[in-house]
Amino acid sequence: MILEKQLGDPKWVNIATILITTLITFKIISTFLLPKPKKNLPPVIQTPIPIIGGLLQFLKGPIVMLRKEYPKLGSVFTLNLFFNKNITFLIGPEVSAHFFKASETDLSQQEVYQFNVPTFGPGVVFDVDYSVRQEQFRFFTEALRVTKLKGYVDMMVSEAEEYFSKWGDSGEVDLKHELERLIILTASRCLLGEEVRNKLFDDVSALFHDLDNGMQPISVIFPYLPIPCHRTRDRARKKLAHIFSTIINSRKQSGKSENDMLQCFIDSKYKNGRPTTESEVTGLLIAALFAGQHTSSITSTWSGAYLLSNPKYMAAALDEQKNIMKDHGNQIDHDILSEMNVLYRCIKEALRLHPPLIMLLRSSHCDFTVTTKEGKDYDIPKGHIVATSPAFANRLPHVFKDPDTYDPDRFSPGREEDKVSGAFSYISFGGGRHGCLGEPFAYLQIKAIWSHLLRNFELELVSPFPETDWNAMVVGVKGKVMVRYKRKVLPVN
Ligand code: HEM
C-alpha cells in the first residue's frame, strides 16, 4: 500500500524519469563518445610503397623480411599485405602456442591452404568441412600407426638395397637427384601400392610431376588461372583419378589386400559407416605424396651434406652403425632403426637448419591476445592471417645456442634445447593440433637410406656445401650435390 502510494507520488515519478534519462544519456555517451578500451595492436612493418608494398616485400622473400624486422619489432608484428589484408607474425615459442593449439573455429587452415584444392581434388582435405577433414586425418593416422610402419620399413629397406645395388664399385653422383629418385620409388611402394611401383611407375611419376608444376607461387593467390601449367595440372589430376579408380576396382574385385596406404584408405570408413569413394582415396593419396615426398627427399639430402661436412658427427654416426651391427648383423627393421639415436639427431639438426616448409599459416576468426617473453601483451584482431616460420624460429638464439651451427648434440639428454624453452621451440614438423602425422614415417625412411649408405659406401662431398633454393614452394637444396662414392664393408670390430 505504502509503495503504491509512493510510486503514484509525482516526486517519485520525477526521480525515476531523471534516473532513466541519465542512464540513457550515459549509454549514448559511452557508446559514441567515450574512448573504447584501447586495443594493443602489434607494431606494423613500414613499407615504402603504399597499398601493395607489403605484398611486394613478402613476395621478395619472407625470411629476408623476418630477419630485418624481428630485431626491430620483436616477436609479434603485422604486415599490411594489400588494402586491409593483414598478416601477423608470431615468432618463437613464447607467442606461437596459440597458433599451434587453437581450435579450427578460432584459427583455421581452410582458407589459407585453399590453393591445394585443385591439386588434391574435390571432396578431400581443404575442400571439406573441418568435421570431415578431421575424419580424413584419422585415416592418415591409422595408415601411419606403428603396426603399419613396421611393414613399410621392410619396403623402405628393400627399395634402398635395390637402388644402391645399381651403383658401381666407385663413381660420382648427384646425391640430390639420387635421393629424389629413391624417395619417389619408396613413396610409390609404401603409399601408392605395388601396382603403381611395379607397372605404372613412369606414367604416375610423370603425372605427379605435372601436378607439382601446377603449384607455382602465383597459384597460392590464383589457383584457377587459365594458364598452361594449371591446365596440365587439371588433366594430370583427371588421369590419376582414372588410374587409381582402375587399381581400386581391381583390388576390390580380386579381394586382394596389401599393406600400403592405398589399402588403408580403401578400407577406411567415416563415423556414419560410409566407406571412402574412389575419388576421395585418390585425393588423400595425392595429399600424402605432396606432404611427404619433397619434404623427405630434401631432408635426406641436407642430412647427407651435413654428415659429409662434419667429420665428428660422421664418426659418431659410423660408430653407432658398428655398435648396432654387433647386435643385429646386417638386419634392419623398424625397431633397429629406432635404436639409431645419433643418426636421428643428425637428421633432426639438418631439419632444424633447413625446414622445407618455411611458413605456416592460419586465418583468425576471433580476437586473441599473446604475451611476449618481455611481458608485453598484443591483441591480434579477427580477420588477420596469422603466420609462424619454422625457418626463422628454429634459429632463435635465445632458444638454440649458436643457432647457425650444425650441432646434433643440442638434442642429447642433458641439453635438449628443443624442449628447454617450452613446447613449439622446434617446429620443422609444426606441432599441436595440426602437427605432422608423417614424422615417424619420414624419420624411418631417411634413416633406412642413410644407414644403408653409411654401412656400404665411403662418401665424399666434392661440390661446395649446397645453398638453399628459396624459390621453391617446398624450400629445398640449390643445384647439384656431387658426391664421390666407393663401396666398402663397414668393419664391425
Ligand atoms: C621431413 C619430412 C616432413 C616435414 C618436414 C613435414 C612437415 C610438416 C609440417 C610443418 C606440418 C604442419 C603444417 C601446418 O601446421 O600448417 C605437417 C603436417 C602434415 N604432414 Fe608432414 N612433414 C613431413 C613428412 C610427412 C610425411 C612423410 C607425411 C605422410 C606420409 C606427412 C603428412 C602430413 C599430414 C597429413 C599433415 C597434416 C596434419 C594436420 O593438419 O592435422 N608429412 N607436416
Coordinates of N, CA and C in Angstrom, one line a residue, residues 286-481:
I286 N 47.2 -38.3 -53.1 CA 47.9 -37.2 -53.6 C 48.4 -36.3 -52.5
A287 N 47.4 -36.0 -51.5 CA 47.8 -35.2 -50.4 C 49.0 -35.8 -49.6
A288 N 49.0 -37.1 -49.4 CA 50.1 -37.8 -48.7 C 51.4 -37.6 -49.4
L289 N 51.4 -37.8 -50.8 CA 52.6 -37.6 -51.5 C 53.1 -36.2 -51.5
F290 N 52.2 -35.2 -51.6 CA 52.6 -33.8 -51.5 C 53.1 -33.5 -50.1
A291 N 52.6 -34.1 -49.1 CA 53.0 -33.7 -47.7 C 54.4 -34.4 -47.5
G292 N 54.6 -35.6 -48.1 CA 55.8 -36.3 -47.6 C 56.9 -36.5 -48.6
Q293 N 56.7 -36.3 -49.9 CA 57.8 -36.7 -50.8 C 58.9 -35.7 -50.9
H294 N 58.6 -34.4 -51.3 CA 59.7 -33.4 -51.4 C 60.3 -33.1 -50.0
T295 N 59.5 -33.0 -49.0 CA 60.0 -32.7 -47.6 C 61.0 -33.8 -47.2
S296 N 60.7 -35.1 -47.5 CA 61.6 -36.1 -47.0 C 62.9 -36.2 -47.9
S297 N 62.7 -36.0 -49.2 CA 63.9 -36.1 -50.1 C 64.9 -34.9 -49.8
I298 N 64.3 -33.7 -49.6 CA 65.1 -32.6 -49.3 C 65.9 -32.8 -48.0
T299 N 65.2 -33.3 -47.0 CA 65.8 -33.5 -45.7 C 66.9 -34.6 -45.7
S300 N 66.7 -35.6 -46.6 CA 67.7 -36.7 -46.7 C 69.0 -36.1 -47.3
T301 N 68.8 -35.2 -48.3 CA 69.9 -34.5 -48.9 C 70.7 -33.6 -47.9
W302 N 70.0 -32.8 -47.2 CA 70.6 -31.9 -46.2 C 71.4 -32.8 -45.2
S303 N 70.7 -33.8 -44.8 CA 71.3 -34.7 -43.7 C 72.7 -35.2 -44.2
G304 N 72.7 -35.6 -45.5 CA 73.9 -36.2 -46.1 C 75.0 -35.1 -46.2
A305 N 74.5 -33.9 -46.7 CA 75.5 -32.8 -46.9 C 76.2 -32.5 -45.6
Y306 N 75.4 -32.4 -44.5 CA 76.0 -32.1 -43.2 C 76.9 -33.2 -42.6
L307 N 76.4 -34.4 -42.8 CA 77.3 -35.5 -42.3 C 78.6 -35.6 -43.0
L308 N 78.6 -35.3 -44.3 CA 79.8 -35.4 -45.1 C 80.7 -34.2 -44.9
S309 N 80.2 -33.2 -44.2 CA 81.0 -32.0 -44.0 C 81.4 -31.9 -42.5
N310 N 81.0 -32.8 -41.7 CA 81.3 -32.7 -40.3 C 81.8 -34.1 -39.8
P311 N 83.2 -34.2 -39.9 CA 83.8 -35.5 -39.6 C 83.4 -36.0 -38.2
K312 N 83.3 -35.1 -37.2 CA 83.0 -35.5 -35.8 C 81.7 -36.3 -35.8
Y313 N 80.7 -35.8 -36.5 CA 79.3 -36.4 -36.4 C 79.3 -37.6 -37.4
M314 N 80.1 -37.5 -38.5 CA 80.2 -38.7 -39.3 C 80.7 -39.9 -38.5
A315 N 81.8 -39.6 -37.8 CA 82.4 -40.7 -37.0 C 81.4 -41.2 -36.0
A316 N 80.7 -40.3 -35.3 CA 79.7 -40.8 -34.3 C 78.6 -41.6 -35.0
A317 N 78.2 -41.2 -36.2 CA 77.1 -42.0 -36.8 C 77.6 -43.4 -37.3
L318 N 78.9 -43.4 -37.7 CA 79.5 -44.7 -38.1 C 79.7 -45.6 -36.9
D319 N 80.1 -45.0 -35.8 CA 80.3 -45.8 -34.6 C 78.9 -46.5 -34.2
E320 N 77.9 -45.6 -34.3 CA 76.6 -46.1 -33.9 C 76.2 -47.3 -34.8
Q321 N 76.5 -47.2 -36.1 CA 76.1 -48.3 -37.0 C 76.9 -49.6 -36.6
K322 N 78.2 -49.4 -36.3 CA 79.0 -50.6 -35.9 C 78.4 -51.2 -34.7
N323 N 78.1 -50.4 -33.7 CA 77.5 -51.0 -32.5 C 76.2 -51.7 -32.7
I324 N 75.4 -51.2 -33.5 CA 74.1 -51.8 -33.8 C 74.4 -53.1 -34.6
M325 N 75.3 -53.1 -35.5 CA 75.6 -54.3 -36.3 C 76.2 -55.4 -35.4
K326 N 76.9 -55.0 -34.3 CA 77.4 -56.0 -33.4 C 76.2 -56.8 -32.8
D327 N 75.1 -56.2 -32.6 CA 73.9 -56.8 -32.0 C 73.0 -57.5 -33.1
H328 N 72.9 -56.9 -34.2 CA 71.9 -57.3 -35.2 C 72.4 -57.7 -36.5
G329 N 73.7 -57.7 -36.7 CA 74.3 -58.0 -38.0 C 73.8 -57.0 -39.1
N330 N 73.5 -57.5 -40.3 CA 73.0 -56.6 -41.3 C 71.5 -56.4 -41.3
Q331 N 70.8 -57.0 -40.4 CA 69.4 -56.9 -40.4 C 69.0 -55.4 -40.1
I332 N 67.9 -55.0 -40.7 CA 67.4 -53.6 -40.4 C 65.8 -53.8 -40.4
D333 N 65.3 -53.4 -39.3 CA 63.8 -53.3 -39.3 C 63.4 -52.1 -38.5
H334 N 62.1 -52.0 -38.2 CA 61.6 -50.8 -37.6 C 62.2 -50.6 -36.2
D335 N 62.4 -51.7 -35.4 CA 62.9 -51.5 -34.1 C 64.4 -51.2 -34.1
I336 N 65.1 -51.8 -35.1 CA 66.5 -51.5 -35.2 C 66.8 -50.0 -35.6
L337 N 66.0 -49.6 -36.6 CA 66.1 -48.2 -37.0 C 65.8 -47.2 -35.8
S338 N 64.9 -47.7 -34.9 CA 64.5 -46.8 -33.7 C 65.7 -46.7 -32.7
E339 N 66.6 -47.6 -32.8 CA 67.8 -47.6 -31.9 C 68.8 -46.5 -32.4
M340 N 68.7 -46.0 -33.6 CA 69.7 -45.1 -34.2 C 69.5 -43.7 -33.7
N341 N 69.9 -43.5 -32.4 CA 69.7 -42.1 -31.9 C 70.6 -41.1 -32.4
V342 N 71.9 -41.5 -32.7 CA 72.8 -40.5 -33.2 C 72.4 -40.0 -34.6
L343 N 72.0 -41.0 -35.4 CA 71.6 -40.7 -36.8 C 70.3 -39.8 -36.7
Y344 N 69.4 -40.2 -35.8 CA 68.2 -39.4 -35.6 C 68.5 -37.9 -35.3
R345 N 69.5 -37.7 -34.4 CA 69.8 -36.3 -34.0 C 70.5 -35.6 -35.2
C346 N 71.3 -36.3 -36.0 CA 71.9 -35.7 -37.1 C 70.9 -35.2 -38.1
I347 N 69.8 -36.1 -38.3 CA 68.8 -35.7 -39.3 C 68.0 -34.5 -38.7
K348 N 67.7 -34.6 -37.4 CA 66.8 -33.6 -36.8 C 67.5 -32.2 -36.9
E349 N 68.8 -32.2 -36.7 CA 69.6 -31.0 -36.7 C 69.6 -30.4 -38.2
A350 N 69.8 -31.3 -39.2 CA 69.7 -30.8 -40.5 C 68.3 -30.2 -40.8
L351 N 67.3 -30.8 -40.3 CA 66.0 -30.3 -40.5 C 65.7 -29.0 -39.7
R352 N 66.4 -28.9 -38.6 CA 66.2 -27.6 -37.8 C 66.7 -26.4 -38.7
L353 N 67.9 -26.7 -39.3 CA 68.5 -25.6 -40.1 C 67.8 -25.4 -41.4
H354 N 67.2 -26.4 -41.9 CA 66.6 -26.3 -43.3 C 65.2 -27.0 -43.3
P355 N 64.2 -26.4 -42.6 CA 62.9 -27.0 -42.7 C 62.3 -26.6 -44.1
P356 N 61.8 -27.7 -44.8 CA 61.3 -27.4 -46.1 C 60.0 -26.6 -46.2
L357 N 59.2 -26.6 -45.1 CA 58.0 -25.8 -45.0 C 58.4 -24.6 -44.2
I358 N 58.7 -23.4 -44.8 CA 59.3 -22.3 -44.1 C 58.2 -21.4 -43.4
M359 N 57.0 -21.5 -43.9 CA 56.0 -20.6 -43.4 C 54.7 -21.4 -43.1
L360 N 54.1 -21.3 -42.0 CA 52.8 -22.0 -41.7 C 51.8 -20.9 -41.4
L361 N 50.6 -21.1 -42.0 CA 49.6 -20.0 -42.0 C 48.2 -20.5 -41.3
R362 N 47.5 -19.5 -40.8 CA 46.2 -19.8 -40.3 C 45.4 -18.5 -40.6
S363 N 44.0 -18.6 -40.6 CA 43.2 -17.5 -40.7 C 42.4 -17.3 -39.4
S364 N 42.5 -16.0 -38.8 CA 41.9 -15.9 -37.5 C 40.5 -15.4 -37.5
H365 N 39.7 -16.1 -36.7 CA 38.2 -15.8 -36.7 C 37.8 -15.2 -35.4
C366 N 38.7 -15.0 -34.5 CA 38.4 -14.4 -33.2 C 39.6 -13.5 -32.8
D367 N 39.3 -12.5 -32.0 CA 40.4 -11.7 -31.5 C 41.1 -12.6 -30.4
F368 N 42.4 -12.4 -30.3 CA 43.1 -13.1 -29.3 C 44.3 -12.3 -28.8
T369 N 44.8 -12.6 -27.7 CA 46.0 -11.8 -27.1 C 47.2 -12.8 -26.9
V370 N 48.3 -12.3 -27.2 CA 49.6 -13.0 -26.9 C 50.5 -12.2 -26.0
T371 N 51.3 -12.9 -25.2 CA 52.2 -12.2 -24.4 C 53.6 -12.5 -24.8
T372 N 54.4 -11.5 -25.0 CA 55.8 -11.8 -25.4 C 56.7 -12.2 -24.2
K373 N 57.9 -12.6 -24.5 CA 58.7 -13.1 -23.4 C 59.2 -11.9 -22.5
E374 N 59.0 -10.7 -23.1 CA 59.3 -9.4 -22.3 C 58.1 -9.0 -21.4
G375 N 57.0 -9.8 -21.6 CA 55.8 -9.5 -20.8 C 54.8 -8.5 -21.4
K376 N 55.0 -8.2 -22.7 CA 54.1 -7.2 -23.4 C 53.0 -8.0 -24.0
D377 N 51.7 -7.4 -23.8 CA 50.6 -8.0 -24.4 C 50.2 -7.4 -25.8
Y378 N 49.9 -8.3 -26.8 CA 49.4 -7.7 -28.1 C 48.1 -8.4 -28.4
D379 N 47.1 -7.6 -28.9 CA 45.8 -8.1 -29.3 C 45.9 -8.3 -30.8
I380 N 45.6 -9.5 -31.2 CA 45.5 -9.8 -32.7 C 44.1 -9.8 -33.1
P381 N 43.7 -8.9 -34.0 CA 42.2 -8.9 -34.3 C 41.8 -10.0 -35.2
K382 N 40.5 -10.3 -35.1 CA 39.9 -11.3 -36.0 C 40.1 -10.8 -37.4
G383 N 40.2 -11.7 -38.4 CA 40.4 -11.3 -39.8 C 41.8 -11.3 -40.3
H384 N 42.8 -11.2 -39.3 CA 44.2 -11.3 -39.8 C 44.5 -12.7 -40.2
I385 N 45.5 -12.8 -41.2 CA 46.1 -14.1 -41.4 C 47.2 -14.1 -40.3
V386 N 47.4 -15.3 -39.7 CA 48.4 -15.4 -38.7 C 49.5 -16.4 -39.2
A387 N 50.7 -16.0 -39.0 CA 51.8 -16.9 -39.6 C 52.9 -17.1 -38.5
T388 N 53.5 -18.3 -38.7 CA 54.7 -18.5 -37.9 C 55.7 -19.2 -38.9
S389 N 57.0 -19.1 -38.6 CA 58.0 -19.6 -39.6 C 59.0 -20.5 -39.0
P390 N 58.9 -21.8 -39.3 CA 59.9 -22.8 -38.9 C 61.3 -22.3 -39.3
A391 N 61.5 -21.8 -40.5 CA 62.9 -21.5 -40.9 C 63.5 -20.4 -40.0
F392 N 62.7 -19.5 -39.5 CA 63.2 -18.4 -38.7 C 63.2 -18.8 -37.2
A393 N 62.1 -19.3 -36.8 CA 62.0 -19.7 -35.3 C 63.0 -20.7 -34.9
N394 N 63.3 -21.6 -35.8 CA 64.3 -22.7 -35.5 C 65.7 -22.2 -35.3
R395 N 65.9 -20.9 -35.5 CA 67.3 -20.4 -35.4 C 67.3 -19.2 -34.4
L396 N 66.3 -19.2 -33.5 CA 66.3 -18.1 -32.5 C 67.5 -18.3 -31.5
P397 N 68.3 -17.3 -31.3 CA 69.5 -17.5 -30.4 C 69.1 -17.7 -28.9
H398 N 67.9 -17.2 -28.5 CA 67.6 -17.5 -27.1 C 67.0 -18.9 -26.9
V399 N 66.8 -19.6 -28.0 CA 66.2 -21.0 -27.9 C 67.4 -22.0 -28.2
F400 N 68.1 -21.7 -29.3 CA 69.2 -22.6 -29.7 C 70.5 -21.9 -29.6
K401 N 71.4 -22.6 -28.9 CA 72.8 -22.0 -28.7 C 73.5 -22.0 -30.0
D402 N 74.2 -20.9 -30.4 CA 74.9 -20.8 -31.7 C 74.0 -21.4 -32.8
P403 N 72.9 -20.7 -33.0 CA 71.8 -21.3 -33.8 C 72.2 -21.7 -35.3
D404 N 73.2 -21.0 -35.8 CA 73.6 -21.3 -37.2 C 74.6 -22.5 -37.3
T405 N 75.0 -23.0 -36.2 CA 76.0 -24.1 -36.2 C 75.3 -25.4 -36.2
Y406 N 75.8 -26.4 -37.0 CA 75.3 -27.7 -37.0 C 75.8 -28.5 -35.8
D407 N 74.9 -28.7 -34.9 CA 75.3 -29.3 -33.6 C 74.2 -30.3 -33.1
P408 N 74.2 -31.5 -33.7 CA 73.2 -32.5 -33.3 C 73.1 -32.8 -31.9
D409 N 74.3 -32.6 -31.1 CA 74.3 -32.9 -29.7 C 73.4 -32.0 -28.9
R410 N 72.9 -30.9 -29.5 CA 72.0 -30.0 -28.8 C 70.7 -30.7 -28.4
F411 N 70.4 -31.8 -29.0 CA 69.2 -32.6 -28.7 C 69.5 -33.7 -27.7
S412 N 70.7 -33.9 -27.3 CA 71.1 -35.0 -26.5 C 70.5 -34.8 -25.1
P413 N 70.4 -35.9 -24.3 CA 69.9 -35.8 -22.9 C 70.9 -34.9 -22.2
G414 N 70.3 -34.0 -21.4 CA 71.1 -33.0 -20.6 C 71.0 -31.7 -21.3
R415 N 70.9 -31.6 -22.6 CA 70.8 -30.3 -23.3 C 69.4 -30.1 -23.8
E416 N 68.9 -31.0 -24.6 CA 67.5 -30.9 -25.1 C 67.0 -29.5 -25.4
E417 N 67.8 -28.8 -26.2 CA 67.4 -27.4 -26.5 C 66.0 -27.2 -27.2
D418 N 65.6 -28.3 -27.8 CA 64.3 -28.2 -28.4 C 63.1 -28.2 -27.4
K419 N 63.5 -28.6 -26.1 CA 62.4 -28.6 -25.1 C 62.6 -27.5 -24.0
V420 N 63.8 -27.1 -23.7 CA 64.1 -26.2 -22.6 C 63.3 -25.0 -22.6
S421 N 63.1 -24.4 -23.8 CA 62.3 -23.1 -23.9 C 60.8 -23.3 -24.0
G422 N 60.4 -24.6 -23.9 CA 59.0 -24.9 -23.9 C 58.6 -25.5 -25.3
A423 N 57.3 -26.0 -25.3 CA 56.8 -26.6 -26.5 C 56.9 -25.6 -27.6
F424 N 56.9 -26.1 -28.8 CA 56.9 -25.2 -30.0 C 58.2 -24.4 -30.2
S425 N 59.3 -25.0 -29.7 CA 60.6 -24.4 -29.9 C 61.2 -24.9 -31.2
Y426 N 61.0 -26.2 -31.5 CA 61.4 -26.8 -32.7 C 60.2 -27.1 -33.5
I427 N 60.0 -26.4 -34.7 CA 58.7 -26.6 -35.3 C 58.9 -27.0 -36.8
S428 N 59.9 -27.7 -37.1 CA 60.0 -28.2 -38.5 C 58.8 -29.1 -38.9
F429 N 58.2 -29.8 -37.9 CA 57.1 -30.6 -38.2 C 55.8 -29.9 -37.7
G430 N 55.8 -28.6 -37.5 CA 54.7 -27.9 -36.9 C 54.5 -28.4 -35.5
G431 N 53.3 -28.6 -35.0 CA 53.1 -29.1 -33.7 C 51.6 -28.8 -33.3
G432 N 51.3 -29.3 -32.1 CA 49.9 -29.1 -31.5 C 48.9 -29.8 -32.4
R433 N 47.8 -29.1 -32.6 CA 46.6 -29.6 -33.2 C 46.8 -30.1 -34.7
H434 N 47.7 -29.5 -35.4 CA 48.0 -29.9 -36.8 C 49.4 -30.4 -37.0
G435 N 50.0 -30.9 -36.0 CA 51.4 -31.4 -36.1 C 51.5 -32.5 -37.2
C436 N 52.6 -32.6 -37.8 CA 52.8 -33.6 -38.9 C 52.4 -35.0 -38.5
L437 N 51.6 -35.6 -39.3 CA 51.2 -37.0 -39.0 C 52.3 -38.0 -39.6
G438 N 53.1 -37.5 -40.5 CA 54.1 -38.4 -41.1 C 55.5 -38.3 -40.6
E439 N 55.7 -37.7 -39.4 CA 57.0 -37.5 -38.9 C 57.7 -38.9 -38.7
P440 N 57.1 -39.8 -38.0 CA 57.8 -41.1 -37.8 C 58.1 -41.8 -39.1
F441 N 57.2 -41.7 -40.1 CA 57.4 -42.3 -41.4 C 58.7 -41.6 -42.0
A442 N 58.7 -40.3 -42.0 CA 59.8 -39.6 -42.6 C 61.2 -40.0 -42.0
Y443 N 61.2 -40.0 -40.6 CA 62.5 -40.4 -40.0 C 62.9 -41.8 -40.4
L444 N 61.9 -42.8 -40.4 CA 62.3 -44.1 -40.7 C 62.8 -44.2 -42.1
Q445 N 62.2 -43.5 -43.0 CA 62.6 -43.5 -44.4 C 64.1 -43.0 -44.6
I446 N 64.3 -41.8 -43.9 CA 65.6 -41.2 -44.1 C 66.7 -42.1 -43.4
K447 N 66.3 -42.6 -42.2 CA 67.3 -43.5 -41.5 C 67.6 -44.8 -42.3
A448 N 66.5 -45.3 -43.0 CA 66.8 -46.5 -43.8 C 67.8 -46.2 -44.9
I449 N 67.6 -45.1 -45.5 CA 68.6 -44.7 -46.6 C 70.0 -44.5 -46.1
W450 N 70.1 -43.7 -45.0 CA 71.4 -43.3 -44.5 C 72.1 -44.4 -43.8
S451 N 71.4 -45.3 -43.1 CA 72.1 -46.4 -42.5 C 72.7 -47.3 -43.6
H452 N 71.9 -47.5 -44.7 CA 72.4 -48.3 -45.8 C 73.7 -47.6 -46.4
L453 N 73.6 -46.3 -46.7 CA 74.8 -45.6 -47.3 C 76.0 -45.7 -46.3
L454 N 75.8 -45.5 -45.0 CA 76.9 -45.5 -44.1 C 77.6 -46.8 -44.0
R455 N 76.8 -47.9 -44.1 CA 77.3 -49.2 -44.0 C 78.0 -49.7 -45.2
N456 N 77.6 -49.2 -46.4 CA 78.1 -49.8 -47.7 C 79.0 -48.9 -48.5
F457 N 79.1 -47.7 -48.2 CA 79.9 -46.8 -49.0 C 80.8 -45.8 -48.2
E458 N 82.0 -45.5 -48.9 CA 82.7 -44.4 -48.4 C 82.3 -43.2 -49.2
L459 N 82.0 -42.1 -48.6 CA 81.4 -41.0 -49.4 C 82.2 -39.7 -49.1
E460 N 82.3 -38.9 -50.2 CA 83.0 -37.6 -50.0 C 82.2 -36.6 -50.8
L461 N 82.0 -35.4 -50.2 CA 81.3 -34.3 -50.9 C 82.3 -33.6 -51.8
V462 N 82.1 -33.6 -53.1 CA 83.1 -33.0 -53.9 C 82.6 -31.6 -54.5
S463 N 81.3 -31.3 -54.4 CA 80.9 -30.0 -54.7 C 80.9 -29.1 -53.4
P464 N 80.8 -27.8 -53.6 CA 80.8 -27.0 -52.4 C 79.5 -27.3 -51.6
F465 N 79.5 -26.9 -50.3 CA 78.4 -27.2 -49.4 C 77.2 -26.5 -50.1
P466 N 76.1 -27.2 -50.2 CA 74.9 -26.6 -51.0 C 74.3 -25.4 -50.4
E467 N 73.7 -24.6 -51.2 CA 72.9 -23.4 -50.7 C 71.4 -23.8 -50.7
T468 N 70.6 -22.9 -50.1 CA 69.2 -23.1 -50.1 C 68.5 -22.5 -51.3
D469 N 67.6 -23.3 -51.9 CA 66.8 -22.8 -53.0 C 65.5 -22.2 -52.5
W470 N 65.5 -20.9 -52.2 CA 64.3 -20.2 -51.6 C 63.2 -20.1 -52.5
N471 N 63.4 -20.3 -53.8 CA 62.3 -20.0 -54.8 C 61.2 -21.1 -54.8
A472 N 61.6 -22.3 -54.4 CA 60.6 -23.4 -54.5 C 59.5 -23.3 -53.4
M473 N 58.3 -23.8 -53.7 CA 57.2 -23.8 -52.7 C 57.6 -24.6 -51.5
V474 N 58.2 -25.8 -51.7 CA 58.8 -26.5 -50.7 C 60.3 -26.2 -50.8
V475 N 60.8 -25.5 -49.8 CA 62.2 -24.9 -50.0 C 63.2 -26.0 -49.9
G476 N 64.1 -26.1 -50.9 CA 65.0 -27.2 -51.0 C 66.4 -26.8 -51.1
V477 N 67.2 -27.7 -51.8 CA 68.6 -27.6 -52.0 C 68.9 -27.0 -53.4
K478 N 69.7 -26.0 -53.5 CA 70.0 -25.4 -54.8 C 71.1 -26.2 -55.5
G479 N 70.9 -26.5 -56.8 CA 72.0 -27.1 -57.6 C 72.2 -28.5 -57.3
K480 N 73.4 -29.0 -57.8 CA 73.7 -30.4 -57.6 C 74.5 -30.6 -56.3
V481 N 74.4 -31.8 -55.8 CA 75.2 -32.1 -54.6 C 76.1 -33.3 -55.0

